[in-house]
Amino acid sequence: MNHSQNIGAAFLVAARQRPNEIALLDEESAVTFGQMADLVQNFSLHFQRHGVSQNSTVAIKSDDSTVIIATVIATSLLGCRWIYVSKHLVENTPIEVSHYFESDSSNGTMHANAILIDEEWSNRPNGFELLENITFSGFTDENDPWLILPSSGTTGTPKLMALSSQNLCDRIKATSAEFASAPSRCVFLFALHSPPAVIRALSALMAGWGLILSADPMFWHKVNVSHVFGSPIQVAN
């Protein structure tokens, strides 16, 4: 993948080449690459319906890994910025968030203007059902910021860093050797919205690997996981 390619668009191409293979899997459900491609497009359309554009900064709150991955890739298609919400972000961040989205408000909404991502997002919004050959704007420039991620916070309050589309292409290319073998399945012990996981998760998906969303080693063995990514302490435990 070169810098001229949009990561979201490149994912859709790669996913369409293996539509029936598993992209995300846990003990209760599976999402194929074909379904994931549809979901990413549908999320992009729902974002647009709510006014998201290239000038937007989208904040996401979700414990659902499928939602996290779909929103990350969708914001690449739209050429806007993506950030995961924490209490610190809402209360103290200098980042100007234009849109807040959450997939579960049962424990209270994160923001007064937060928009709920519900089961309707699995389908196209009203008025878009019959569209074919959908295209999205992508980034104006490859150096435009895309993912806004926190530092580790080991020196105090975590700092925020903005990674551009080009930077993400470079990082995916740098980690691609880890997924160069025939597509397999892997586990991330870090949350998928965290810096250690999100870049490698994108790299794995681009290479056709399945992400196993389970913390159970017995399930890993059952579904033939070949790689587990985590810190030394996480792996030891």
Tab-separated table of C-alpha atoms in Angstrom:
chain	number	residue	atom	x	y	z
A	1	MET	CA	0.000	0.000	0.000
A	2	ASN	CA	1.531	3.352	-1.012
A	3	HIS	CA	0.859	6.834	0.332
A	4	SER	CA	-1.519	7.722	-2.495
A	5	GLN	CA	-3.946	5.087	-1.250
A	6	ASN	CA	-6.558	5.839	1.346
A	7	ILE	CA	-6.398	3.146	4.039
A	8	GLY	CA	-10.176	2.928	4.205
A	9	ALA	CA	-10.483	2.512	0.435
A	10	ALA	CA	-7.619	-0.009	0.415
A	11	PHE	CA	-9.369	-2.011	3.133
A	12	LEU	CA	-12.585	-2.175	1.107
A	13	VAL	CA	-10.659	-3.519	-1.891
A	14	ALA	CA	-8.837	-6.105	0.242
A	15	ALA	CA	-12.032	-7.139	2.032
A	16	ARG	CA	-13.938	-7.656	-1.224
A	17	GLN	CA	-11.232	-10.125	-2.300
A	18	ARG	CA	-12.041	-12.446	0.627
A	19	PRO	CA	-15.705	-11.721	1.434
A	20	ASN	CA	-16.448	-15.026	3.193
A	21	GLU	CA	-13.350	-15.193	5.382
A	22	ILE	CA	-13.584	-14.218	9.056
A	23	ALA	CA	-12.454	-10.708	9.983
A	24	LEU	CA	-13.699	-10.554	13.607
A	25	LEU	CA	-14.616	-13.498	15.803
A	26	ASP	CA	-15.631	-14.106	19.404
A	27	GLU	CA	-17.432	-16.875	21.261
A	28	GLU	CA	-20.870	-15.681	20.159
A	29	SER	CA	-20.559	-14.128	16.718
A	30	ALA	CA	-18.448	-13.745	13.599
A	31	VAL	CA	-18.077	-10.921	11.087
A	32	THR	CA	-16.755	-11.749	7.630
A	33	PHE	CA	-14.621	-9.396	5.569
A	34	GLY	CA	-17.556	-8.866	3.218
A	35	GLN	CA	-19.810	-7.935	6.121
A	36	MET	CA	-17.106	-5.676	7.554
A	37	ALA	CA	-16.761	-3.856	4.225
A	38	ASP	CA	-20.530	-3.283	4.144
A	39	LEU	CA	-20.488	-2.113	7.751
A	40	VAL	CA	-17.686	0.382	7.086
A	41	GLN	CA	-19.576	1.844	4.131
A	42	ASN	CA	-22.808	2.036	6.121
A	43	PHE	CA	-21.066	3.720	9.054
A	44	SER	CA	-19.541	6.230	6.635
A	45	LEU	CA	-22.973	7.062	5.251
A	46	HIS	CA	-24.457	7.420	8.742
A	47	PHE	CA	-21.597	9.729	9.707
A	48	GLN	CA	-22.292	11.851	6.627
A	49	ARG	CA	-26.012	11.936	7.472
A	50	HIS	CA	-25.054	13.449	10.839
A	51	GLY	CA	-22.907	16.117	9.205
A	52	VAL	CA	-19.449	14.560	9.458
A	53	SER	CA	-17.068	15.892	6.792
A	54	GLN	CA	-13.354	16.425	6.199
A	55	ASN	CA	-13.309	19.236	8.747
A	56	SER	CA	-14.823	17.097	11.504
A	57	THR	CA	-13.288	15.526	14.587
A	58	VAL	CA	-15.256	12.436	15.572
A	59	ALA	CA	-15.107	11.186	19.167
A	60	ILE	CA	-16.099	7.573	19.783
A	61	LYS	CA	-17.129	5.834	22.983
A	62	SER	CA	-17.723	2.097	22.676
A	63	ASP	CA	-16.767	-1.206	24.259
A	64	ASP	CA	-17.676	-2.969	21.021
A	65	SER	CA	-14.536	-3.838	19.037
A	66	THR	CA	-16.525	-4.078	15.804
A	67	VAL	CA	-17.759	-0.507	16.277
A	68	ILE	CA	-14.246	0.706	17.061
A	69	ILE	CA	-12.728	-0.840	13.932
A	70	ALA	CA	-15.634	0.213	11.695
A	71	THR	CA	-15.491	3.835	12.869
A	72	VAL	CA	-11.717	4.019	12.467
A	73	ILE	CA	-11.867	2.819	8.857
A	74	ALA	CA	-14.966	4.905	8.072
A	75	THR	CA	-13.262	8.113	9.189
A	76	SER	CA	-10.413	7.339	6.792
A	77	LEU	CA	-12.919	7.156	3.938
A	78	LEU	CA	-14.348	10.522	4.974
A	79	GLY	CA	-10.966	12.156	5.579
A	80	CYS	CA	-11.779	13.326	9.095
A	81	ARG	CA	-10.200	12.908	12.520
A	82	TRP	CA	-10.968	10.053	14.953
A	83	ILE	CA	-10.430	9.994	18.707
A	84	TYR	CA	-11.542	7.597	21.418
A	85	VAL	CA	-13.372	9.226	24.294
A	86	SER	CA	-12.231	9.144	27.881
A	87	LYS	CA	-13.438	11.207	30.827
A	88	HIS	CA	-10.213	13.214	30.615
A	89	LEU	CA	-10.889	13.981	26.964
A	90	VAL	CA	-14.398	15.275	27.536
A	91	GLU	CA	-13.442	17.432	30.522
A	92	ASN	CA	-9.934	18.679	29.791
A	93	THR	CA	-8.862	18.220	26.196
A	94	PRO	CA	-7.793	21.105	23.957
A	95	ILE	CA	-9.129	19.076	21.016
A	96	GLU	CA	-12.224	20.619	19.463
A	97	VAL	CA	-14.569	17.683	18.936
A	98	SER	CA	-17.336	18.326	16.417
A	99	HIS	CA	-19.302	15.078	16.796
A	100	TYR	CA	-19.697	12.604	19.657
A	101	PHE	CA	-20.878	9.049	18.990
A	102	GLU	CA	-21.452	6.209	21.448
A	103	SER	CA	-22.751	2.661	21.157
A	104	ASP	CA	-24.074	2.325	24.712
A	105	SER	CA	-25.581	5.035	26.893
A	106	SER	CA	-26.977	2.732	29.596
A	107	ASN	CA	-24.435	4.046	32.113
A	108	GLY	CA	-25.005	7.656	31.145
A	109	THR	CA	-24.148	9.528	28.004
A	110	MET	CA	-20.633	10.872	27.534
A	111	HIS	CA	-21.804	14.217	26.147
A	112	ALA	CA	-25.071	16.113	25.913
A	113	ASN	CA	-24.938	16.016	22.105
A	114	ALA	CA	-23.788	12.406	21.752
A	115	ILE	CA	-25.395	10.397	18.946
A	116	LEU	CA	-26.203	6.736	19.539
A	117	ILE	CA	-24.715	4.091	17.253
A	118	ASP	CA	-27.392	1.406	17.310
A	119	GLU	CA	-28.367	-1.649	15.273
A	120	GLU	CA	-29.722	0.605	12.505
A	121	TRP	CA	-26.139	1.498	11.626
A	122	SER	CA	-25.683	-2.035	10.274
A	123	ASN	CA	-27.875	-0.927	7.355
A	124	ARG	CA	-27.680	2.044	5.052
A	125	PRO	CA	-29.475	5.218	6.156
A	126	ASN	CA	-32.845	6.034	4.650
A	127	GLY	CA	-32.424	7.426	1.163
A	128	PHE	CA	-29.130	5.649	0.490
A	129	GLU	CA	-30.454	2.113	0.029
A	130	LEU	CA	-30.294	2.019	-3.788
A	131	LEU	CA	-27.007	3.858	-4.311
A	132	GLU	CA	-24.324	1.981	-6.209
A	133	ASN	CA	-20.610	2.721	-6.702
A	134	ILE	CA	-20.458	4.848	-3.571
A	135	THR	CA	-17.378	7.079	-3.350
A	136	PHE	CA	-16.035	9.075	-0.415
A	137	SER	CA	-13.815	12.142	-0.324
A	138	GLY	CA	-10.904	10.785	1.700
A	139	PHE	CA	-8.219	13.182	2.946
A	140	THR	CA	-7.367	16.384	1.108
A	141	ASP	CA	-3.690	15.775	1.805
A	142	GLU	CA	-1.888	12.647	3.034
A	143	ASN	CA	-0.409	14.714	5.881
A	144	ASP	CA	-3.822	15.656	7.249
A	145	PRO	CA	-4.336	14.301	10.791
A	146	TRP	CA	-6.430	11.157	11.097
A	147	LEU	CA	-6.069	9.230	14.377
A	148	ILE	CA	-5.623	11.202	17.590
A	149	LEU	CA	-4.139	8.780	20.103
A	150	PRO	CA	-2.914	9.117	23.703
A	151	SER	CA	0.611	8.506	24.865
A	152	SER	CA	1.256	5.877	27.535
A	153	GLY	CA	0.890	8.389	30.371
A	154	THR	CA	3.908	6.988	32.228
A	155	THR	CA	5.156	10.516	32.943
A	156	GLY	CA	1.799	11.768	34.200
A	157	THR	CA	-1.300	12.795	32.274
A	158	PRO	CA	-1.315	11.157	28.828
A	159	LYS	CA	-0.480	13.467	25.934
A	160	LEU	CA	-2.399	13.368	22.662
A	161	MET	CA	-0.652	12.809	19.340
A	162	ALA	CA	-2.169	13.180	15.877
A	163	LEU	CA	-1.115	10.621	13.272
A	164	SER	CA	-1.638	11.457	9.619
A	165	SER	CA	-2.855	9.148	6.891
A	166	GLN	CA	0.702	8.997	5.544
A	167	ASN	CA	2.075	8.191	8.985
A	168	LEU	CA	-0.430	5.355	9.358
A	169	CYS	CA	0.506	4.004	5.912
A	170	ASP	CA	4.167	4.023	6.993
A	171	ARG	CA	3.372	2.247	10.258
A	172	ILE	CA	1.203	-0.382	8.573
A	173	LYS	CA	3.979	-0.998	6.057
A	174	ALA	CA	6.507	-1.295	8.907
A	175	THR	CA	4.416	-3.933	10.693
A	176	SER	CA	3.289	-5.794	7.566
A	177	ALA	CA	6.154	-8.304	7.867
A	178	GLU	CA	4.518	-9.619	11.042
A	179	PHE	CA	1.528	-10.666	8.934
A	180	ALA	CA	3.379	-11.739	5.787
A	181	SER	CA	2.611	-15.436	6.163
A	182	ALA	CA	-0.629	-16.974	4.935
A	183	PRO	CA	-3.607	-15.296	6.667
A	184	SER	CA	-4.116	-16.599	10.180
A	185	ARG	CA	-5.779	-15.363	13.366
A	186	CYS	CA	-4.461	-13.148	16.130
A	187	VAL	CA	-5.405	-11.733	19.522
A	188	PHE	CA	-4.699	-8.268	20.933
A	189	LEU	CA	-4.578	-8.068	24.722
A	190	PHE	CA	-4.596	-4.281	24.525
A	191	ALA	CA	-7.926	-2.585	23.831
A	192	LEU	CA	-8.316	-2.094	20.084
A	193	HIS	CA	-8.608	1.681	20.481
A	194	SER	CA	-5.167	1.867	22.139
A	195	PRO	CA	-2.049	2.882	20.190
A	196	PRO	CA	-0.305	-0.504	20.628
A	197	ALA	CA	-3.261	-2.337	19.083
A	198	VAL	CA	-5.050	-0.171	16.534
A	199	ILE	CA	-2.153	0.108	14.072
A	200	ARG	CA	-1.325	-3.601	14.113
A	201	ALA	CA	-5.018	-4.469	13.973
A	202	LEU	CA	-5.320	-2.451	10.756
A	203	SER	CA	-2.181	-4.102	9.419
A	204	ALA	CA	-3.547	-7.561	10.250
A	205	LEU	CA	-6.893	-6.874	8.592
A	206	MET	CA	-5.220	-5.479	5.481
A	207	ALA	CA	-3.286	-8.749	5.236
A	208	GLY	CA	-6.461	-10.809	5.564
A	209	TRP	CA	-5.903	-11.958	9.135
A	210	GLY	CA	-8.822	-12.479	11.505
A	211	LEU	CA	-8.999	-10.673	14.846
A	212	ILE	CA	-10.112	-12.878	17.730
A	213	LEU	CA	-12.045	-10.836	20.292
A	214	SER	CA	-11.683	-13.120	23.272
A	215	ALA	CA	-9.546	-13.281	26.407
A	216	ASP	CA	-9.969	-17.050	26.752
A	217	PRO	CA	-6.842	-19.047	25.780
A	218	MET	CA	-8.977	-22.158	25.354
A	219	PHE	CA	-10.996	-20.344	22.694
A	220	TRP	CA	-7.770	-19.178	21.049
A	221	HIS	CA	-6.671	-22.789	20.734
A	222	LYS	CA	-10.061	-23.835	19.407
A	223	VAL	CA	-10.004	-21.292	16.564
A	224	ASN	CA	-6.294	-21.733	15.744
A	225	VAL	CA	-4.844	-18.432	16.903
A	226	SER	CA	-1.214	-18.159	15.831
A	227	HIS	CA	-0.201	-14.782	17.300
A	228	VAL	CA	-0.962	-13.009	20.591
A	229	PHE	CA	0.051	-9.352	20.946
A	230	GLY	CA	0.423	-7.818	24.396
A	231	SER	CA	2.837	-6.472	26.976
A	232	PRO	CA	5.168	-8.903	28.770
A	233	ILE	CA	2.996	-8.646	31.891
A	234	GLN	CA	-0.209	-9.326	29.938
A	235	VAL	CA	1.299	-12.329	28.201
A	236	ALA	CA	2.668	-13.697	31.479
A	237	ASN	CA	-0.736	-13.484	33.085
